[in-house]
Amino acid sequence: MDGKRWRVDDSCLGLLDLIPNGGDWIESEDQKLQLRLGPPGGEGSSELSLGLPHRAASAKRGFSQTLGIEPVGDGIAPPPAAAPFVGWPPVRSFRRNLAPCSSTAGPPPQNQKQETRSKGMFVKINMDGIPIGRKIDLSTHDSYQKLSSAVDELFRDLLAEEGRSIPGLLDRDGGYTLVYEDNEGDRMLVGDIPWDMFVSAVKRLRVLKSTNLSLSRRAASH
Amino acid sequence: MTYFPEEVVEHIFDFLTSHRDRNTVSLVCKAWYRVERLSRRNVFIGNCYAVKPGTLVSRFPRIRSLKLKGKPHFADFNLVPPGWGANALPWVEAIARGCPNLEELHLKRMVISDECLELLARSFPNFRALVLVSCEGFSTDGLAAIATHCKWLRELDLHENEVDDRGEWISCFPDSCTSLVSLNFACLKGEVNALALERLVTRCTNLQSLRLSSAVSLETLSRVILRGPQLRDLGTGSYVHDPRSEPYLNLASAFMACKSLRSLSGFWEVTAQCLPAVYPICSNLTTLNLSYAASIQGTELIKMIRHSRKLQSLWVLDLIGDRGLCVVASTCKELQELRVFPSDPSGDGSAASVTEEGLLSVSMGCPKLHSILYFCRQMTNAALIDVAKNCPRFTRFRLCVLDPRKPDPLTSRPLDEGFGAIVRSCRELRRLSVSGLLTDKVFHYIGRYAQKLEMLSVAFAGESDRGMQELMEGCRRLRKLEIRDCPFGDAALLKDADKYETMRSLWMSSCDVTLQACQALAAKMPRLNVEVISDDGDFAGGAVCQVEKLYVYRTVAGPRDDAPAYVWTL
């Protein structure tokens, strides 16, 4: 798929290309990762499809524009299973994600210590290329759009400190994708399921560089 | 014995520790029933829907300890949709009203909310022990309530639960809390206040078991161990550090002081060069659980094993390889239980794994082995037959060939004969899981020979109803039967309906059972709950459509009133 693409080394860090709707995951020859979601067999030459409900627009969009479209059709689209059978082999979910991980980059910063136990729903959020993570309170947002703005805010300052300029607009085709780890330990693309379901399932968030998706795809359970 | 005063009878009953014995004596006569029920301290309920909470409380008003199990076993593998039930709240509410002296609560596969934990913490002044295994529905807020209000808490054991992280809670243990004997929070993901943890360990001088979560650093571990050299059971946190650093050296010397350590687990993330600190402890270990340590390679595992000659129980990942199991066989002569888990369950088979060779060498080298859980890429009949000869004392034999319906690679035949040899040889077998390519024949063998079998798990096996029928006819002691993806249908289900009242439960999913047959079963057996699950809540399709999932269990409580929309109790 053509169109505006932000390369990884581009100094503009447009954000969170979540659900570039109507996309398929394709690895093209020049290593650019195209993200599309559509039903299998839909929209022409898609080699890989996540089989998710077709989104109206085909152009890759920023996350906020994605939200203009119904996230889900009549119900939850069943995720295509990587393994052929549900619950096979019979191991508990937490054992599926024990793949060796590198040690975390440094101890968590002081500001992450919680002095008081708040009733908010704080989840960790990390961004590729930034060693220090943040925490974001999901209970203060009620939609993916607000989440996206909040994430944008969070990392804007950190990115600025690193000397990068940030146009930081949500509707640019960014080189980034927002994913989350759910309660079964699987890494999932943000935006597929209704917000409430997402909030109950999400354990932590991560902003991935889109070129890393090919690597992280192995780790993702899709 | 009716001319003995009741106190004497009660005293005699005190010597009966098994639930079955106490159940039996309560059937003898009304007097004994009365004495028994008023003196009963511990109750175990294997299926929380088999009886109502109110019934428990009115019959046994003086219980001190309750153990409850909720969801079916296959819920562990995501076969039961969320919201199924098994809520702990009705139980805690009922007991709070009727048995205020409760001291211990063990829950397995149940849903427990923070509100319920708070109620628990506030309702029982003598509460001492909370054990939650594979539960969900709560957060660290609930744990904070337990820590804050249970003054005499001795045991808090959180084993493989799904817990929401809402913040720090270890600091909620008041300074006056010095009674902890066992603290296990290994399954948590959230941050831990290291200082609060150290202080807690320091003041709880009776602490014997401590299992840390991956958020606890190696540095904190070394400080904690210094303050708790009397520990018998330790689960490390994240075992990552620079091996030349002072914290690591401190850890190494702290470990030397732990003369009582017999059980070790954890190792969520590992720096291999830091493992040598553990070697001095290994020589005294009887239990070693390295099944979470995905970053310890085979060679490192083998080094640890070589130091651990006294092991009785070993849990490990298949990264150990057949070669490593050979080392286990030659080193661990006291081994009784072995579990080998897959390091890459959904992988494509290129990762390290174990085969029939590893199992065979362990069976040859470890004469006391009686319990095994083994995930492997392949298995042969020849190996199983030899294993059966070498180890006739198996009580638990669970084999999982990762490829469903995979035949013996040497002969391309089904594994019927191999499993047949196991059940023929192992007369004391109580629990069995079968896998690989299997015909009805294996069920003929199981029905014929596995006379003490109590629990059987079957997946992707069998050819016709006859398989399940032979099973039901033969295994007289069968209590739990769980089946998935097998071609068993209505005839098999209905062949021996009465038998289900002698069992705790039956689970069948992705088989060939129709709604009609389930309705027939429900009509015939009023003391069973016949629950049909449809994943999308849609029961249209009529009586001849196949049910996705079926869960049948005996009960005196009638149909449950908390079933979600996707469960239909017939």
PDB file of C-alpha atoms in Angstrom, chain A residues 14-209:
ATOM      1  CA  GLY A  14       3.958  11.054  14.254  1.00  0.00           C
ATOM      2  CA  LEU A  15       2.284   8.880  16.671  1.00  0.00           C
ATOM      3  CA  LEU A  16       0.386   5.905  17.290  1.00  0.00           C
ATOM      4  CA  ASP A  17      -0.748   4.473  14.156  1.00  0.00           C
ATOM      5  CA  LEU A  18      -3.228   2.324  15.771  1.00  0.00           C
ATOM      6  CA  ILE A  19      -5.668   0.404  13.724  1.00  0.00           C
ATOM      7  CA  PRO A  20      -4.652   1.868  10.458  1.00  0.00           C
ATOM      8  CA  ASN A  21      -8.012   0.722   9.457  1.00  0.00           C
ATOM      9  CA  GLY A  22      -8.676  -1.586   6.621  1.00  0.00           C
ATOM     10  CA  GLY A  23      -5.144  -2.848   6.768  1.00  0.00           C
ATOM     11  CA  ASP A  24      -3.348  -6.133   6.475  1.00  0.00           C
ATOM     12  CA  TRP A  25       0.017  -7.043   7.836  1.00  0.00           C
ATOM     13  CA  ILE A  26       2.338  -7.334   4.904  1.00  0.00           C
ATOM     14  CA  GLU A  27       6.056  -7.364   4.743  1.00  0.00           C
ATOM     15  CA  SER A  28       7.056  -5.743   1.520  1.00  0.00           C
ATOM     16  CA  GLU A  29      10.435  -6.110  -0.037  1.00  0.00           C
ATOM     17  CA  ASP A  30      11.762  -2.832   1.192  1.00  0.00           C
ATOM     18  CA  GLN A  31      11.045  -3.761   4.753  1.00  0.00           C
ATOM     19  CA  LYS A  32       8.310  -1.274   5.250  1.00  0.00           C
ATOM     20  CA  LEU A  33       5.584  -2.655   7.311  1.00  0.00           C
ATOM     21  CA  GLN A  34       2.074  -2.051   6.201  1.00  0.00           C
ATOM     22  CA  LEU A  35      -0.632  -2.493   8.625  1.00  0.00           C
ATOM     23  CA  ARG A  36      -4.062  -3.214   7.463  1.00  0.00           C
ATOM     24  CA  LEU A  37      -6.991  -4.950   8.923  1.00  0.00           C
ATOM     25  CA  GLY A  38      -9.591  -6.493   6.786  1.00  0.00           C
ATOM     26  CA  PRO A  39     -11.513  -9.667   6.295  1.00  0.00           C
ATOM     27  CA  PRO A  40      -9.621 -12.497   4.666  1.00  0.00           C
ATOM     28  CA  GLY A  41      -9.722 -12.144   0.943  1.00  0.00           C
ATOM     29  CA  GLY A  42     -10.797  -8.577   1.130  1.00  0.00           C
ATOM     30  CA  GLU A  43      -9.138  -5.720  -0.638  1.00  0.00           C
ATOM     31  CA  GLY A  44      -6.939  -7.230  -3.176  1.00  0.00           C
ATOM     32  CA  SER A  45      -3.475  -8.465  -2.673  1.00  0.00           C
ATOM     33  CA  SER A  46      -3.272  -8.943   1.002  1.00  0.00           C
ATOM     34  CA  GLU A  47      -1.012 -11.767   1.945  1.00  0.00           C
ATOM     35  CA  LEU A  48      -1.805 -11.683   5.565  1.00  0.00           C
ATOM     36  CA  SER A  49      -4.963 -10.655   7.157  1.00  0.00           C
ATOM     37  CA  LEU A  50      -6.020 -10.640  10.694  1.00  0.00           C
ATOM     38  CA  GLY A  51      -9.542 -11.321   9.629  1.00  0.00           C
ATOM     39  CA  LEU A  52     -10.917  -8.376  11.500  1.00  0.00           C
ATOM     40  CA  PRO A  53     -13.929  -6.388  10.477  1.00  0.00           C
ATOM     41  CA  HIS A  54     -13.366  -4.348   7.414  1.00  0.00           C
ATOM     42  CA  ARG A  55     -12.901  -0.688   7.980  1.00  0.00           C
ATOM     43  CA  ALA A  56     -14.294   1.690   5.450  1.00  0.00           C
ATOM     44  CA  ALA A  57     -11.261   3.688   4.465  1.00  0.00           C
ATOM     45  CA  SER A  58      -8.259   2.117   2.897  1.00  0.00           C
ATOM     46  CA  ALA A  59      -5.729   4.825   3.431  1.00  0.00           C
ATOM     47  CA  LYS A  60      -3.524   4.419   6.384  1.00  0.00           C
ATOM     48  CA  ARG A  61      -4.607   6.795   9.053  1.00  0.00           C
ATOM     49  CA  GLY A  62      -3.705   8.051  12.405  1.00  0.00           C
ATOM     50  CA  PHE A  63      -5.433   6.601  15.325  1.00  0.00           C
ATOM     51  CA  SER A  64      -7.827   9.393  15.989  1.00  0.00           C
ATOM     52  CA  GLN A  65      -9.252   9.209  12.524  1.00  0.00           C
ATOM     53  CA  THR A  66      -9.600   5.522  12.861  1.00  0.00           C
ATOM     54  CA  LEU A  67     -12.009   6.082  15.647  1.00  0.00           C
ATOM     55  CA  GLY A  68     -14.424   7.827  13.411  1.00  0.00           C
ATOM     56  CA  ILE A  69     -15.435   4.393  12.310  1.00  0.00           C
ATOM     57  CA  GLU A  70     -17.233   1.821  14.349  1.00  0.00           C
ATOM     58  CA  PRO A  71     -14.571  -0.234  15.980  1.00  0.00           C
ATOM     59  CA  VAL A  72     -16.584  -3.375  15.933  1.00  0.00           C
ATOM     60  CA  GLY A  73     -19.368  -4.574  13.731  1.00  0.00           C
ATOM     61  CA  ASP A  74     -21.942  -6.843  15.245  1.00  0.00           C
ATOM     62  CA  GLY A  75     -19.782  -8.319  17.843  1.00  0.00           C
ATOM     63  CA  ILE A  76     -16.290  -9.280  18.575  1.00  0.00           C
ATOM     64  CA  ALA A  77     -14.542 -10.662  15.545  1.00  0.00           C
ATOM     65  CA  PRO A  78     -12.951 -13.904  16.589  1.00  0.00           C
ATOM     66  CA  PRO A  79      -9.213 -13.547  16.580  1.00  0.00           C
ATOM     67  CA  PRO A  80      -7.544 -15.960  14.226  1.00  0.00           C
ATOM     68  CA  ALA A  81      -5.701 -18.483  16.299  1.00  0.00           C
ATOM     69  CA  ALA A  82      -2.032 -19.011  15.767  1.00  0.00           C
ATOM     70  CA  ALA A  83      -2.273 -22.486  17.187  1.00  0.00           C
ATOM     71  CA  PRO A  84      -4.925 -24.551  15.504  1.00  0.00           C
ATOM     72  CA  PHE A  85      -6.765 -25.459  18.698  1.00  0.00           C
ATOM     73  CA  VAL A  86      -7.919 -23.364  21.583  1.00  0.00           C
ATOM     74  CA  GLY A  87      -6.368 -24.377  24.847  1.00  0.00           C
ATOM     75  CA  TRP A  88      -3.811 -26.660  23.270  1.00  0.00           C
ATOM     76  CA  PRO A  89      -1.304 -27.639  24.454  1.00  0.00           C
ATOM     77  CA  PRO A  90      -2.815 -27.672  27.924  1.00  0.00           C
ATOM     78  CA  VAL A  91      -0.627 -25.131  29.641  1.00  0.00           C
ATOM     79  CA  ARG A  92      -1.787 -22.154  31.628  1.00  0.00           C
ATOM     80  CA  SER A  93      -1.700 -18.785  29.898  1.00  0.00           C
ATOM     81  CA  PHE A  94       1.142 -17.393  31.939  1.00  0.00           C
ATOM     82  CA  ARG A  95       3.368 -20.222  30.745  1.00  0.00           C
ATOM     83  CA  ARG A  96       2.847 -19.227  27.149  1.00  0.00           C
ATOM     84  CA  ASN A  97       4.746 -16.014  27.577  1.00  0.00           C
ATOM     85  CA  LEU A  98       7.808 -17.090  29.461  1.00  0.00           C
ATOM     86  CA  ALA A  99       9.995 -16.527  26.400  1.00  0.00           C
ATOM     87  CA  PRO A 100      13.382 -15.228  27.502  1.00  0.00           C
ATOM     88  CA  CYS A 101      13.204 -11.484  27.881  1.00  0.00           C
ATOM     89  CA  SER A 102      16.070  -9.107  28.271  1.00  0.00           C
ATOM     90  CA  SER A 103      16.489  -7.563  31.675  1.00  0.00           C
ATOM     91  CA  THR A 104      14.540  -4.365  32.051  1.00  0.00           C
ATOM     92  CA  ALA A 105      16.467  -1.224  31.279  1.00  0.00           C
ATOM     93  CA  GLY A 106      17.272   0.117  34.685  1.00  0.00           C
ATOM     94  CA  PRO A 107      15.208   0.322  37.828  1.00  0.00           C
ATOM     95  CA  PRO A 108      11.883   2.067  37.674  1.00  0.00           C
ATOM     96  CA  PRO A 109      12.231   5.769  38.283  1.00  0.00           C
ATOM     97  CA  GLN A 110      11.247   7.301  41.588  1.00  0.00           C
ATOM     98  CA  ASN A 111       8.165   8.967  40.301  1.00  0.00           C
ATOM     99  CA  GLN A 112       6.620   5.600  39.682  1.00  0.00           C
ATOM    100  CA  LYS A 113       6.466   4.698  43.320  1.00  0.00           C
ATOM    101  CA  GLN A 114       2.956   5.101  44.483  1.00  0.00           C
ATOM    102  CA  GLU A 115       2.724   6.746  47.825  1.00  0.00           C
ATOM    103  CA  THR A 116      -0.982   6.374  48.111  1.00  0.00           C
ATOM    104  CA  ARG A 117      -3.020   3.622  46.692  1.00  0.00           C
ATOM    105  CA  SER A 118      -5.309   5.302  44.237  1.00  0.00           C
ATOM    106  CA  LYS A 119      -8.413   3.739  42.902  1.00  0.00           C
ATOM    107  CA  GLY A 120      -7.381   4.620  39.368  1.00  0.00           C
ATOM    108  CA  MET A 121      -6.429   2.005  36.875  1.00  0.00           C
ATOM    109  CA  PHE A 122      -2.772   2.631  36.235  1.00  0.00           C
ATOM    110  CA  VAL A 123      -1.002   0.591  33.646  1.00  0.00           C
ATOM    111  CA  LYS A 124       2.577   0.806  32.590  1.00  0.00           C
ATOM    112  CA  ILE A 125       3.356   2.132  29.154  1.00  0.00           C
ATOM    113  CA  ASN A 126       6.696   1.835  27.451  1.00  0.00           C
ATOM    114  CA  MET A 127       7.839   3.187  24.169  1.00  0.00           C
ATOM    115  CA  ASP A 128      10.434   1.761  21.864  1.00  0.00           C
ATOM    116  CA  GLY A 129      13.609   3.713  22.078  1.00  0.00           C
ATOM    117  CA  ILE A 130      12.798   5.283  25.414  1.00  0.00           C
ATOM    118  CA  PRO A 131      14.312   3.493  28.376  1.00  0.00           C
ATOM    119  CA  ILE A 132      12.047   4.977  30.974  1.00  0.00           C
ATOM    120  CA  GLY A 133       8.416   4.031  30.997  1.00  0.00           C
ATOM    121  CA  ARG A 134       5.406   5.908  32.218  1.00  0.00           C
ATOM    122  CA  LYS A 135       2.175   5.030  33.850  1.00  0.00           C
ATOM    123  CA  ILE A 136      -1.179   5.990  32.494  1.00  0.00           C
ATOM    124  CA  ASP A 137      -4.497   5.976  34.288  1.00  0.00           C
ATOM    125  CA  LEU A 138      -7.060   4.295  32.119  1.00  0.00           C
ATOM    126  CA  SER A 139      -9.933   5.165  34.367  1.00  0.00           C
ATOM    127  CA  THR A 140      -9.652   8.798  33.404  1.00  0.00           C
ATOM    128  CA  HIS A 141     -10.323   8.034  29.761  1.00  0.00           C
ATOM    129  CA  ASP A 142     -13.392   6.600  28.233  1.00  0.00           C
ATOM    130  CA  SER A 143     -12.398   6.117  24.633  1.00  0.00           C
ATOM    131  CA  TYR A 144      -9.500   5.125  22.476  1.00  0.00           C
ATOM    132  CA  GLN A 145      -9.268   8.645  21.183  1.00  0.00           C
ATOM    133  CA  LYS A 146      -8.634  10.061  24.614  1.00  0.00           C
ATOM    134  CA  LEU A 147      -6.152   7.331  25.313  1.00  0.00           C
ATOM    135  CA  SER A 148      -4.306   8.140  22.174  1.00  0.00           C
ATOM    136  CA  SER A 149      -4.070  11.832  23.054  1.00  0.00           C
ATOM    137  CA  ALA A 150      -2.901  10.999  26.518  1.00  0.00           C
ATOM    138  CA  VAL A 151      -0.198   8.691  25.267  1.00  0.00           C
ATOM    139  CA  ASP A 152       0.864  11.333  22.841  1.00  0.00           C
ATOM    140  CA  GLU A 153       1.171  13.841  25.680  1.00  0.00           C
ATOM    141  CA  LEU A 154       3.110  11.473  27.850  1.00  0.00           C
ATOM    142  CA  PHE A 155       5.840  10.787  25.449  1.00  0.00           C
ATOM    143  CA  ARG A 156       5.976  14.133  23.775  1.00  0.00           C
ATOM    144  CA  ASP A 157       8.059  15.566  26.590  1.00  0.00           C
ATOM    145  CA  LEU A 158      10.370  12.611  26.779  1.00  0.00           C
ATOM    146  CA  LEU A 159      10.914  12.690  23.090  1.00  0.00           C
ATOM    147  CA  ALA A 160      11.550  16.402  23.251  1.00  0.00           C
ATOM    148  CA  GLU A 161      14.233  15.838  25.864  1.00  0.00           C
ATOM    149  CA  GLU A 162      16.002  13.550  23.524  1.00  0.00           C
ATOM    150  CA  GLY A 163      16.324  16.376  21.124  1.00  0.00           C
ATOM    151  CA  ARG A 164      13.818  15.204  18.619  1.00  0.00           C
ATOM    152  CA  SER A 165      11.263  17.478  17.217  1.00  0.00           C
ATOM    153  CA  ILE A 166       7.733  16.412  17.496  1.00  0.00           C
ATOM    154  CA  PRO A 167       5.032  17.464  15.223  1.00  0.00           C
ATOM    155  CA  GLY A 168       3.243  14.864  17.235  1.00  0.00           C
ATOM    156  CA  LEU A 169      -0.002  14.989  15.441  1.00  0.00           C
ATOM    157  CA  LEU A 170      -2.227  12.049  15.771  1.00  0.00           C
ATOM    158  CA  ASP A 171      -3.377  11.982  12.268  1.00  0.00           C
ATOM    159  CA  ARG A 172      -0.076  11.554  10.607  1.00  0.00           C
ATOM    160  CA  ASP A 173       0.958   8.255   9.317  1.00  0.00           C
ATOM    161  CA  GLY A 174       3.275   7.452  12.092  1.00  0.00           C
ATOM    162  CA  GLY A 175       5.963   4.885  12.346  1.00  0.00           C
ATOM    163  CA  TYR A 176       4.479   3.748  15.613  1.00  0.00           C
ATOM    164  CA  THR A 177       1.823   1.357  16.712  1.00  0.00           C
ATOM    165  CA  LEU A 178       0.148   0.972  20.064  1.00  0.00           C
ATOM    166  CA  VAL A 179      -0.143  -2.529  21.422  1.00  0.00           C
ATOM    167  CA  TYR A 180      -1.116  -3.950  24.781  1.00  0.00           C
ATOM    168  CA  GLU A 181      -0.584  -7.041  26.851  1.00  0.00           C
ATOM    169  CA  ASP A 182      -3.823  -8.642  27.857  1.00  0.00           C
ATOM    170  CA  ASN A 183      -4.820 -10.694  30.837  1.00  0.00           C
ATOM    171  CA  GLU A 184      -3.691 -13.852  29.147  1.00  0.00           C
ATOM    172  CA  GLY A 185      -0.243 -12.439  28.566  1.00  0.00           C
ATOM    173  CA  ASP A 186      -0.666 -12.009  24.837  1.00  0.00           C
ATOM    174  CA  ARG A 187       0.394  -8.961  22.917  1.00  0.00           C
ATOM    175  CA  MET A 188      -2.546  -7.447  21.044  1.00  0.00           C
ATOM    176  CA  LEU A 189      -3.219  -4.503  18.793  1.00  0.00           C
ATOM    177  CA  VAL A 190      -5.104  -1.727  20.525  1.00  0.00           C
ATOM    178  CA  GLY A 191      -8.494  -0.804  19.186  1.00  0.00           C
ATOM    179  CA  ASP A 192     -10.115  -4.066  18.163  1.00  0.00           C
ATOM    180  CA  ILE A 193     -12.481  -4.561  21.038  1.00  0.00           C
ATOM    181  CA  PRO A 194     -14.926  -2.219  22.728  1.00  0.00           C
ATOM    182  CA  TRP A 195     -13.322   0.197  25.134  1.00  0.00           C
ATOM    183  CA  ASP A 196     -14.809  -1.384  28.242  1.00  0.00           C
ATOM    184  CA  MET A 197     -13.597  -4.803  27.303  1.00  0.00           C
ATOM    185  CA  PHE A 198     -10.203  -3.352  26.566  1.00  0.00           C
ATOM    186  CA  VAL A 199      -9.981  -1.738  29.963  1.00  0.00           C
ATOM    187  CA  SER A 200     -10.803  -4.958  31.710  1.00  0.00           C
ATOM    188  CA  ALA A 201      -8.328  -6.941  29.665  1.00  0.00           C
ATOM    189  CA  VAL A 202      -5.347  -4.639  29.412  1.00  0.00           C
ATOM    190  CA  LYS A 203      -2.378  -5.178  31.667  1.00  0.00           C
ATOM    191  CA  ARG A 204       0.221  -2.929  30.111  1.00  0.00           C
ATOM    192  CA  LEU A 205       0.746  -0.855  27.000  1.00  0.00           C
ATOM    193  CA  ARG A 206       3.572  -0.448  24.584  1.00  0.00           C
ATOM    194  CA  VAL A 207       4.273   1.872  21.719  1.00  0.00           C
ATOM    195  CA  LEU A 208       6.125  -0.061  19.098  1.00  0.00           C
ATOM    196  CA  LYS A 209       8.058   1.203  16.193  1.00  0.00           C
TER     197      LYS A 209
END
